[in-house]
XYZ file of C-alpha atoms in Angstrom:
619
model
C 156.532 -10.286 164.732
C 154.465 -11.629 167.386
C 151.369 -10.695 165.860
C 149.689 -8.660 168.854
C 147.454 -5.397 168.575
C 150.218 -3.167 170.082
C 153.381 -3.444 171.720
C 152.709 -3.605 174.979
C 152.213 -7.221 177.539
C 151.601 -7.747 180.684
C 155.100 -9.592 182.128
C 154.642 -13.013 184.089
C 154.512 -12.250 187.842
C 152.768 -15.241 190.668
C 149.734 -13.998 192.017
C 149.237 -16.582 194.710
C 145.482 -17.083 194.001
C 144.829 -20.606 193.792
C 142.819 -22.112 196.227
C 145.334 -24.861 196.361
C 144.344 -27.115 193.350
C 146.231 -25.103 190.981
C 143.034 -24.247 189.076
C 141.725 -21.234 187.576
C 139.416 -19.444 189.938
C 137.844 -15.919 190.023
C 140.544 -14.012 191.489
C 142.711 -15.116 188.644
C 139.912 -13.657 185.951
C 138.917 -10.894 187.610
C 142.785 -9.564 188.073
C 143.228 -10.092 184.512
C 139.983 -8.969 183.149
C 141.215 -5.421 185.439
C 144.360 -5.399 182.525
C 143.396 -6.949 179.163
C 141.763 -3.998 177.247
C 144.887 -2.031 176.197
C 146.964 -4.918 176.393
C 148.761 -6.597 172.913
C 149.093 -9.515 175.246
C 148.758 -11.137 178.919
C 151.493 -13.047 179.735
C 149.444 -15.618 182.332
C 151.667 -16.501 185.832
C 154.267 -19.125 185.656
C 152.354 -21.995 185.241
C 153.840 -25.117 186.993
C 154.471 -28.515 185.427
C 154.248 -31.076 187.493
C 152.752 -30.272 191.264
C 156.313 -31.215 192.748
C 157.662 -28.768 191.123
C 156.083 -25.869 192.454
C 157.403 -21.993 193.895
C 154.341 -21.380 195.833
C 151.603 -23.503 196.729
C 148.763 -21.126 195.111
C 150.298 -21.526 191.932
C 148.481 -22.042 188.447
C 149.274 -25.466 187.304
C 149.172 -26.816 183.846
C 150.163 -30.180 184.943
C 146.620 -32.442 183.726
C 144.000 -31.977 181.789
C 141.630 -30.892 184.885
C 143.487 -27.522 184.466
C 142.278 -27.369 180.796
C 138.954 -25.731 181.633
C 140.006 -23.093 183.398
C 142.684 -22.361 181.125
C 140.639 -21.996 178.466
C 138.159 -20.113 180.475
C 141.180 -17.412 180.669
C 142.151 -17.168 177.147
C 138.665 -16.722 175.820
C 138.577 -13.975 178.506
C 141.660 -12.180 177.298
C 140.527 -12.988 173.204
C 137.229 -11.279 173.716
C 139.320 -7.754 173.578
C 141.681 -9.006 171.365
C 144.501 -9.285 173.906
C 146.785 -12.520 173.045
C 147.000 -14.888 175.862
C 151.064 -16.347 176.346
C 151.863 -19.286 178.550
C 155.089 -19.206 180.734
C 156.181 -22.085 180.873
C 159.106 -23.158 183.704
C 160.818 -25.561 185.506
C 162.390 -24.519 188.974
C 164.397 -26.815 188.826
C 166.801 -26.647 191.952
C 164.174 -23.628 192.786
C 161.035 -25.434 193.353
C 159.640 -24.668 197.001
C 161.422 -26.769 199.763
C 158.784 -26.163 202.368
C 155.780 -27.638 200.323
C 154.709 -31.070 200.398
C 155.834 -33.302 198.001
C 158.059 -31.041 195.787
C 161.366 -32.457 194.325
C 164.344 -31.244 193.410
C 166.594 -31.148 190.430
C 169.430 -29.468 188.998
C 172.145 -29.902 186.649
C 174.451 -29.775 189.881
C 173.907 -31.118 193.402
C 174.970 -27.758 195.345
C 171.925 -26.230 196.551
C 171.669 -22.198 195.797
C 173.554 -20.400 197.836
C 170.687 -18.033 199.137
C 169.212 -21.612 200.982
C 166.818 -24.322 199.570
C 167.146 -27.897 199.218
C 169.827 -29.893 197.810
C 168.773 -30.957 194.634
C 169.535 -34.089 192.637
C 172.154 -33.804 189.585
C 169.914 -35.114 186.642
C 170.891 -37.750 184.759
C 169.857 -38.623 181.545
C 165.897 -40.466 182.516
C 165.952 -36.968 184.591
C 166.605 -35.070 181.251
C 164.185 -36.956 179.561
C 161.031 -36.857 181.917
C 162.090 -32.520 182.452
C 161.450 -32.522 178.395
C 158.286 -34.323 178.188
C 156.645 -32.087 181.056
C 157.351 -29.260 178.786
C 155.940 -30.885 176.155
C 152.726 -31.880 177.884
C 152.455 -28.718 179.527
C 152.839 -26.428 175.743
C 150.503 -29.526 174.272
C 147.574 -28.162 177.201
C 148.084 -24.463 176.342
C 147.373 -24.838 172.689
C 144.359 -27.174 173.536
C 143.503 -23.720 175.922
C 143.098 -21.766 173.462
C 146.772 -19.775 174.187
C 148.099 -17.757 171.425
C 151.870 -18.268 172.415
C 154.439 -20.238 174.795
C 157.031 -18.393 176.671
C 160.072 -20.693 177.779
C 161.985 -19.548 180.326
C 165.589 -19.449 180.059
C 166.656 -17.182 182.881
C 166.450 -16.160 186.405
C 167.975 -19.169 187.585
C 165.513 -21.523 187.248
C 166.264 -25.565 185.656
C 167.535 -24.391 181.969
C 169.224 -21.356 183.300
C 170.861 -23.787 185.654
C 172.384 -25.503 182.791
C 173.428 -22.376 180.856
C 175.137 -20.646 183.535
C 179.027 -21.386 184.363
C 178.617 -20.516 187.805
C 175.854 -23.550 188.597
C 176.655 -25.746 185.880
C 180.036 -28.020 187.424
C 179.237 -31.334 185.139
C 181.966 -32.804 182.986
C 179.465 -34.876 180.484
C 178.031 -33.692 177.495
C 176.388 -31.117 179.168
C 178.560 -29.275 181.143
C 181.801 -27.431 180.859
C 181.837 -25.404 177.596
C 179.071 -22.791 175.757
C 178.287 -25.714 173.577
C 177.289 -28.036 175.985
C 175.745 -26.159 178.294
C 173.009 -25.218 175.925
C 172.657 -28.378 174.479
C 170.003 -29.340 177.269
C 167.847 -26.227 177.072
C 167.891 -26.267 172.917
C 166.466 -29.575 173.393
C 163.452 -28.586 175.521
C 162.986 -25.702 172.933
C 163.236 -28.402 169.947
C 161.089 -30.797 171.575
C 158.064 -27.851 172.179
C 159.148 -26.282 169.077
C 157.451 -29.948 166.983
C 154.852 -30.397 169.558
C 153.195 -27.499 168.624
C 152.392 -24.504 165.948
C 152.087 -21.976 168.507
C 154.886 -18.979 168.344
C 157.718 -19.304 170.951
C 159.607 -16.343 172.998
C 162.338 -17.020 174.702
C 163.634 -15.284 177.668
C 166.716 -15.000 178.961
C 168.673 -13.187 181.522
C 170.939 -11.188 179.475
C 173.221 -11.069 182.815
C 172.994 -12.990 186.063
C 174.591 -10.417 188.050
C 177.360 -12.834 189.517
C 180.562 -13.363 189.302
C 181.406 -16.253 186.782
C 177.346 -16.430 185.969
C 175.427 -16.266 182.510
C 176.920 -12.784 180.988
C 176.130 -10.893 177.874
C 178.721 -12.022 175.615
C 177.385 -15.723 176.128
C 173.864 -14.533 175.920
C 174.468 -12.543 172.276
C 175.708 -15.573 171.496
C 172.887 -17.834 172.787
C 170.624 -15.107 170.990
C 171.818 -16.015 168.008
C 171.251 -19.556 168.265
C 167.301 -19.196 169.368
C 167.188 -17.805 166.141
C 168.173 -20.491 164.389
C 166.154 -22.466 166.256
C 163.455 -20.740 165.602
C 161.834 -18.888 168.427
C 159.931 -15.912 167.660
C 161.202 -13.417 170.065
C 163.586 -12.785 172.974
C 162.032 -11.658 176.287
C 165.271 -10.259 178.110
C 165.845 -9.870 181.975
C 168.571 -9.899 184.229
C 169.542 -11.837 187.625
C 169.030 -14.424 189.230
C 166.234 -15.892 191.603
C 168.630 -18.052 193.483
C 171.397 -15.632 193.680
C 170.574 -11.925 192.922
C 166.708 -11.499 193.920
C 167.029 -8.184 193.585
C 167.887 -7.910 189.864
C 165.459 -10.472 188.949
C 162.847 -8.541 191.359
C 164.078 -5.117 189.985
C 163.753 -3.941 192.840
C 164.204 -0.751 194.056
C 167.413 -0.875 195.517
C 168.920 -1.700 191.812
C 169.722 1.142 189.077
C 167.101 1.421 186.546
C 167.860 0.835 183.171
C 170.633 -1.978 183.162
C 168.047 -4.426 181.736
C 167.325 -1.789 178.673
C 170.837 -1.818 177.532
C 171.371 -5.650 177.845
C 168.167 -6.126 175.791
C 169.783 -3.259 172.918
C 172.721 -5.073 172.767
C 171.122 -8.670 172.212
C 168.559 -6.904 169.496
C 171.697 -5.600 167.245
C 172.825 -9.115 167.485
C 169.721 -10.580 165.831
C 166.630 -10.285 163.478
C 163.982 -10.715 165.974
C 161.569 -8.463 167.930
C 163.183 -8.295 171.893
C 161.171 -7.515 174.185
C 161.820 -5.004 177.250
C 161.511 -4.928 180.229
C 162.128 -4.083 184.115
C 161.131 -1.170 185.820
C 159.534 0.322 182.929
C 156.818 2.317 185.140
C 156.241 5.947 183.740
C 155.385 7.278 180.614
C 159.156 8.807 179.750
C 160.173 5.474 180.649
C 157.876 3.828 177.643
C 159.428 6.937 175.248
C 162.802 6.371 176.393
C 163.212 1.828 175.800
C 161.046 3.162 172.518
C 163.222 5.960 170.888
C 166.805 5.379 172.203
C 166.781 1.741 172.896
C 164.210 0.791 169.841
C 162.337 -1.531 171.688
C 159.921 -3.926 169.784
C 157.753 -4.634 172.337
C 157.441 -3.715 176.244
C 156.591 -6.196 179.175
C 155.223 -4.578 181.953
C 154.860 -6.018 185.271
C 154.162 -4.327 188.553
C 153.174 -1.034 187.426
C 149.799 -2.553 185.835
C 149.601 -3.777 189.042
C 149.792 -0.368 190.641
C 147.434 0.888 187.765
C 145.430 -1.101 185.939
C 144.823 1.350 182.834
C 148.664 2.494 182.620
C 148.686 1.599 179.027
C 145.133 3.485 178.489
C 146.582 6.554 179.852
C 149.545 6.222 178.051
C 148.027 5.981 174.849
C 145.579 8.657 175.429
C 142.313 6.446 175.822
C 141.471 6.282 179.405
C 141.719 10.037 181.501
C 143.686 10.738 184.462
C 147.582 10.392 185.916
C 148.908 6.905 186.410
C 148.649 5.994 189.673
C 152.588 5.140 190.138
C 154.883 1.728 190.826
C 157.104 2.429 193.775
C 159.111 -0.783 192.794
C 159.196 -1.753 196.505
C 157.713 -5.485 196.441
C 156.500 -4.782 199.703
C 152.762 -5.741 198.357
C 153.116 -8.068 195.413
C 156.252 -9.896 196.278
C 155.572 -9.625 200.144
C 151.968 -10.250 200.023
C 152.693 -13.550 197.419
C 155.025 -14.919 199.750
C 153.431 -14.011 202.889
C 150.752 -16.667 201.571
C 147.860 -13.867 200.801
C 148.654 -13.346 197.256
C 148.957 -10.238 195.587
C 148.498 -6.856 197.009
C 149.457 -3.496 196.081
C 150.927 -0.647 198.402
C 149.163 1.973 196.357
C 146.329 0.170 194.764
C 143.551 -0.618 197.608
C 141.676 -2.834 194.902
C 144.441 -5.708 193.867
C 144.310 -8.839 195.661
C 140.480 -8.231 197.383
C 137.832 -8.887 194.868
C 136.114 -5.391 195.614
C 134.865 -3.983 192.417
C 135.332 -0.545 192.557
C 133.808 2.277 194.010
C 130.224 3.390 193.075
C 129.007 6.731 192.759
C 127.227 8.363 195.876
C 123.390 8.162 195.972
C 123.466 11.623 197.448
C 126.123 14.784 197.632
C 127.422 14.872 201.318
C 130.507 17.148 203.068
C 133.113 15.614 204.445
C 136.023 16.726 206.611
C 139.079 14.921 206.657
C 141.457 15.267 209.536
C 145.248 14.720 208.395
C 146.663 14.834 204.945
C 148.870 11.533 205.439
C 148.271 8.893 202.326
C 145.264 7.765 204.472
C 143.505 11.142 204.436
C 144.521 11.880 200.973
C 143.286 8.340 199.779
C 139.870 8.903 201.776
C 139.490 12.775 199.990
C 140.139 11.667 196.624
C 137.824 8.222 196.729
C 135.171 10.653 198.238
C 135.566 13.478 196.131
C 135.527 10.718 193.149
C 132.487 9.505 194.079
C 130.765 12.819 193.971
C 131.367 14.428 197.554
C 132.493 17.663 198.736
C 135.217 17.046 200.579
C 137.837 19.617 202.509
C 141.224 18.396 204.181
C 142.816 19.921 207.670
C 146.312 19.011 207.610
C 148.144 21.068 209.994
C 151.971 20.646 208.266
C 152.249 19.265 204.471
C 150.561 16.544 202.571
C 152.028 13.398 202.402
C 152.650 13.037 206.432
C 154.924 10.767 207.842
C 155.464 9.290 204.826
C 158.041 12.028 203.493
C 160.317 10.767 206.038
C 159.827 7.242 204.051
C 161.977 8.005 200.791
C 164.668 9.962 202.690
C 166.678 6.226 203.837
C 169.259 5.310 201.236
C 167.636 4.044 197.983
C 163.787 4.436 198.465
C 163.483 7.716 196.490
C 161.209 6.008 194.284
C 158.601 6.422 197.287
C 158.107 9.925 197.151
C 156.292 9.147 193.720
C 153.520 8.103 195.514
C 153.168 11.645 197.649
C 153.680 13.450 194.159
C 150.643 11.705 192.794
C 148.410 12.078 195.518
C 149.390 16.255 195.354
C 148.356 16.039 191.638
C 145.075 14.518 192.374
C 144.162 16.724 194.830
C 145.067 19.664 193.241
C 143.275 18.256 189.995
C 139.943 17.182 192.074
C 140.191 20.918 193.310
C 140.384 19.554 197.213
C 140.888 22.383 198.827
C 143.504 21.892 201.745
C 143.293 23.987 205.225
C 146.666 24.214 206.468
C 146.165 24.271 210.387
C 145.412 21.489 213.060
C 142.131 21.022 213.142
C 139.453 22.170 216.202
C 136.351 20.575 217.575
C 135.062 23.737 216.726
C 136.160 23.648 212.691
C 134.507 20.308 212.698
C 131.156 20.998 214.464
C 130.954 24.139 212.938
C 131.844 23.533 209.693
C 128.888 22.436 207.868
C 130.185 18.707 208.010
C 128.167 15.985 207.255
C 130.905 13.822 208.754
C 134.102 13.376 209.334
C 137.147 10.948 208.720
C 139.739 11.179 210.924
C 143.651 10.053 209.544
C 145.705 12.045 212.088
C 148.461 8.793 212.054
C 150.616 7.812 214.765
C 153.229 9.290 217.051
C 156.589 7.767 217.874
C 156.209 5.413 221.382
C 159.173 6.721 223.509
C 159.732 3.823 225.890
C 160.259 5.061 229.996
C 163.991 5.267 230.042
C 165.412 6.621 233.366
C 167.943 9.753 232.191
C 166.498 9.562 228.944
C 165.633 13.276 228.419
C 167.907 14.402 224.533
C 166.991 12.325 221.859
C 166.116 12.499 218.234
C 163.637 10.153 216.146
C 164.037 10.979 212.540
C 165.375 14.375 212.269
C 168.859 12.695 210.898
C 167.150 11.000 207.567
C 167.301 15.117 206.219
C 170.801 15.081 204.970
C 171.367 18.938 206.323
C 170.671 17.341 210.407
C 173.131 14.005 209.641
C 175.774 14.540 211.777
C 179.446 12.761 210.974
C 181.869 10.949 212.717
C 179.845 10.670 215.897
C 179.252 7.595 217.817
C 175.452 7.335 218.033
C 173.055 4.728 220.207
C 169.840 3.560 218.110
C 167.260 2.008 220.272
C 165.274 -0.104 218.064
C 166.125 -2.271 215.396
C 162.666 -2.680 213.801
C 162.216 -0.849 210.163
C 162.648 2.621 211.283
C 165.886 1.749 213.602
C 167.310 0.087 211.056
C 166.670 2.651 207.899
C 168.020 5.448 210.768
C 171.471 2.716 211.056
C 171.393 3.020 207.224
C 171.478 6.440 207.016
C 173.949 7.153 209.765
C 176.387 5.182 208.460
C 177.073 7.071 205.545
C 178.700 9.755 207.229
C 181.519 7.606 208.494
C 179.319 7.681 212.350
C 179.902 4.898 214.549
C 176.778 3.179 214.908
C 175.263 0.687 217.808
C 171.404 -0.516 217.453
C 170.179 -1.997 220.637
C 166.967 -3.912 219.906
C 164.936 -6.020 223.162
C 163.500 -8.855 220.614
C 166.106 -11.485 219.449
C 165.630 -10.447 215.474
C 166.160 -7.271 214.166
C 164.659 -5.379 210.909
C 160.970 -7.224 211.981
C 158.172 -5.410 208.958
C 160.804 -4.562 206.336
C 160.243 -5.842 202.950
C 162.321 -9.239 202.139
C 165.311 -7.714 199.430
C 165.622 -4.549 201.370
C 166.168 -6.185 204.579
C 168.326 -8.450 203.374
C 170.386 -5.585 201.734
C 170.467 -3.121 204.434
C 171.874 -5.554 206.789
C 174.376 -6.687 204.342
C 175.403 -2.766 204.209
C 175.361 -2.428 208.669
C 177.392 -6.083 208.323
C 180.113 -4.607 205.947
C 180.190 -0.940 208.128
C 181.033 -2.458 210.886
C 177.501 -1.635 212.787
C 176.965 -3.125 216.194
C 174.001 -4.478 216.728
C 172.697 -5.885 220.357
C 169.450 -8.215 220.157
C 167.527 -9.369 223.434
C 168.838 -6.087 224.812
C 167.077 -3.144 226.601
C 168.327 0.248 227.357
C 168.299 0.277 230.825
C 169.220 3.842 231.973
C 171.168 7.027 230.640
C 173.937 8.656 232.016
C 175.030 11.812 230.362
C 177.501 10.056 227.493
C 177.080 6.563 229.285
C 174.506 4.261 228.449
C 173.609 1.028 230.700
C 172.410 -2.032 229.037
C 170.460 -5.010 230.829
C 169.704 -8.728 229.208
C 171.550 -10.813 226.597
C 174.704 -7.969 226.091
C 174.426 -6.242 229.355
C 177.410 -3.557 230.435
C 177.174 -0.180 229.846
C 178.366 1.935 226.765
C 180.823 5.079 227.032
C 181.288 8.286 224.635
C 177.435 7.987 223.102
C 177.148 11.513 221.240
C 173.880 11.366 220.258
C 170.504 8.848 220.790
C 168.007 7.822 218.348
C 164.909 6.521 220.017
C 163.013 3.902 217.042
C 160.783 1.808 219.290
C 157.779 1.939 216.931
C 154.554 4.037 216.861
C 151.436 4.768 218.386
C 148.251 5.721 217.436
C 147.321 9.362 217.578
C 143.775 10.359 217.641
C 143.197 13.146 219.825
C 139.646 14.297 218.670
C 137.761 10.899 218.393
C 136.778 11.332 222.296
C 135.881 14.952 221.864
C 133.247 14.747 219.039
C 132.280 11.004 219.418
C 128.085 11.326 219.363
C 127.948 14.687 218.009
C 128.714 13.592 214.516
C 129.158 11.074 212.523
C 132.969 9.681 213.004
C 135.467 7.239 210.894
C 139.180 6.698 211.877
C 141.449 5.064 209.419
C 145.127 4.468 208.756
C 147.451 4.444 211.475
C 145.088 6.952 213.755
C 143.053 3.590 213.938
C 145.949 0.731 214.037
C 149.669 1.224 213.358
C 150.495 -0.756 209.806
C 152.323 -0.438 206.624
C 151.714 2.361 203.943
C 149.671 -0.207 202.231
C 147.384 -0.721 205.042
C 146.790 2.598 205.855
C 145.707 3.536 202.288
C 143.338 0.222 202.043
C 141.918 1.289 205.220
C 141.082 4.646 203.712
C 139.415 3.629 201.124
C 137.205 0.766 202.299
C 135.864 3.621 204.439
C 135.623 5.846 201.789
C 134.269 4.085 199.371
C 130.655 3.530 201.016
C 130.231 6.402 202.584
């Protein structure tokens, strides 16, 4: 066993907070000091080995001893609650960052991935050589900082996965070509680290890349077996690909749940050691279920202790309140990471800012908030938290806009979000006025202010003959008509989630979108998905074209594709979103006034909630 308090760590996910040096700073401690109290152990971010080899350019290095400091700054952190501190230790190999500075690329092939990146160098044997002593520097640094275990990492594509897999690996020498060559090069890196140091060593693994001819389970049972005998003192086990299935390796939303639980049960009947699951693992049924029917050993948990830092406390029964769910959507930890601002969090206004959290008020006030949306619900419940009375007007149902946001193929998992703010609410006893609000209510009502989060309105561009259209009304399966030919205009997020949706009853679909890219403010995998889906239905999809005028069933089309379209059934208008704040004018100066969410400026879920609670929070 691994030795840990309990059997619960925090998986290895970037955070993007280095100031560039690949130091330890405070972001890094305070994010971790956030999740170390219920945690067995704190598996630190992939920690680069060599500053050419590195995914982003914020990355934790453990590449010289200038890193050591810092290091061991974190893992005396993490000790102080008894929380174990792992390093993950990786080469990218053919994965390492083409657009910074510097970074090189190697491989056991010369084909780049097929998902774009550089062309990397097939290593020969000096290559081999130098990859093994950066491991062994790099584990040699995290015992001297104080870490408790080294995580190698086997899978997702990266340099040792690139030399296990059939589908990358095309050498004929030694190491290429059958099972027992193409492990020979990773089972050196393992022995090599394995006599450097006394530290214990997990491996992980993909148990299945997800591609055709790429590392699968058989192989990886059999590879299982082998660690042991080498002896590594558990298997961490994923699935996918960075290079080739992002999704799987992401878990994102858009993949089943589950599939990583059953590789990880077969691979544990297959051996003596403790496995480790993970992937998706983001509710408490979720914990009983890898527990009792897959008999998990131990359970790595990524994103949702990013959502909520105390998931494990509320699992086990020592911190109070819901968990504050992951959506599994990427759009603020993988988007904000790669987007070069580090981590964020769509439902957690905290991650990624440095803001401690709130404080209680210095004196009882009453609030009115305007709109039930997840900006008004956000700014009742960080009120109400903080020892205000607070009463929402929402004129329909809670959640606003955003119940139209897990009706598109595959985002179910979004509703989770409205279904905890509900639960809060009702828990915080917010009571909830079910009409559109009035100057009057508001001026009236014994307010001592008011927050307004009354969200945004569709912007219906000035189309001459445009006079019958629909917006959203098809996402609700019982209004998606079939076998129609239907005209989107718009092929930002909404357009394109509407093209999704449309296409699944057999409708002929044409998005017509003015800018020359389509999908503009959707999250990287589902983009890259959903178009993949309107490419193989046969969608038709018109960029640097406007709608110029409409003519009963005709449709007339100026710019890059311009003609005119016959037998249009229906029209979807998706040409983004305005603010709508109709009450800021009538009570501005007669009391005290805050707009947030999209009432203030159109963004993202995750801005609108942040927004909300900033507010909020020091009122």
């Amino acid at each position: 066993m691994l030795n840990l308090k309990n059997e619960f760590i925090l998986a290895p996910f970037k955070l993007g907070y280095s100031s560039g040096d690949g130091r330890v700073n405070e972001r890094h401690l305070n994010f971790y000091r956030e999740r170390r109290r219920y945690l067995g152990a704190i598996t630190v971010e992939p920690l680069y080995l060599d500053a050419g080899l590195r995914e982003i350019p914020t990355q934790i290095g453990i590449d010289g001893d200038d890193k050591l400091a810092g290091l061991q700054e974190l893992t005396e952190l993490l000790h102080a609650t008894d929380t174990r501190a792992i390093a993950h230790l990786n080469h990218p190999g053919r994965m390492a960052n083409p657009r910074i500075p510097g970074n090189y690329f190697l491989s056991a092939t010369d084909k780049p991935c097929e998902n774009g990146g550089a062309i990397p160098r097939r290593m020969n044997e000096a290559d081999l050589q130098r990859v093994v002593e950066q491991f062994v520097a790099a584990a040699r640094r995290a015992e001297q900082a104080g870490f408790d275990l080294i995580e190698l990492q086997f899978g997702h594509g990266y340099l040792l996965a690139q030399f296990l897999s059939p589908a990358v690996n095309d050498r004929d020498d030694e190491y290429g070509g059958l099972f027992e060559n193409r492990i020979r090069f990773p089972l050196r890196v393992l022995e090599a680290v394995r006599q450097t140091v006394r530290l214990p060593i997990i491996a992980r693994i993909s148990g299945d890349e997800m591609i055709p001819n790429g590392i699968k389970l058989p192989e990886m049972i059999r590879f299982a077996r082998i660690l042991e005998e080498n002896g590594v003192a558990a298997i961490h086990v994923s699935a996918g690909s960075v290079c080739s299935t992002p999704p799987w390796y992401f878990q994102h939303m858009f993949t089943p749940k589950g599939k990583t639980w059953e590789l990880a049960a077969e691979i544990k009947k297959a051996v003596h050691l403790p496995v480790i699951f993970v992937g998706r693992i983001n509710s408490p049924a979720d914990v009983h279920r890898v527990k009792q029917q897959y008999g998990a050993d131990y359970i790595a948990l990524g994103r949702p202790l990013i959502a909520d830092p105390d998931f494990v406390g509320k699992y086990l029964g020592q911190v109070k309140g819901v968990i504050r769910p992951c959506l599994a959507c990427a759009e603020g930890c993988l988007g904000g990471v790669k987007g070069g601002k580090g981590l964020h969090c769509v439902v957690n206004p905290l991650v990624g800012t440095g803001n401690a959290a709130f404080e209680p008020a210095k004196e009882t006030l009453r609030f009115a908030v305007v709109g039930g949306g997840l900006a008004g619900m956000e700014a009742a419940l960080t009120l109400k938290k903080r020892g205000h009375e607070v009463v929402i007007y929402e004129k329909e149902r809670l959640g606003g806009q955003f119940n139209l946001a897990y009706l598109p193929p595959n985002k179910q998992s979004l509703k989770e979000i409205v279904d905890y703010f509900e639960y809060e609410i009702r828990e915080n006893h917010i009571p909830v006025v079910y009409k559109e609000a009035s100057e009057q209510d508001l001026l009236e009502g014994g307010y001592d202010g008011v927050i307004l989060a009354t969200g945004a309105v569709p912007a219906v561009p000035p189309i001459k003959g445009l006079e019958k259209f629909y917006w959203t009304e098809f996402l609700q399966d019982e209004n998606l008509p079939e076998g129609k030919k239907i005209l989107v205009i718009g092929g930002g997020l909404i357009g394109i989630e509407m093209a999704s949706k449309l296409v699944e009853k057999n409708n002929q679909v044409i998005v017509v979108e003015m800018l020359p890219e389509i999908a503009n403010g959707m999250e990287m995998i589902e983009r890259t998905l959903t178009l993949k889906k309107l490419r193989e239905k046969q969608v038709t999809i018109y960029t640097n074209t406007r709608v110029a005028e409409v003519r009963d069933d005709q449709v007339i089309l100026s710019g890059e594709h311009a003609g005119e379209l016959s037998g249009i059934d229906e029209i979807v208008v998706a040409t983004g979103m305005q603010p709508y704040n109709p009450l800021e004018e009538k009570l501005k100066g007669k009391i005290p006034l805050w707009v947030v969410g999209d009432a203030r400026s159109v963004g993202k879920a995750q801005d609108a909630i942040r927004s909300a609670y900033e507010v909020a929070s020091t009122l």
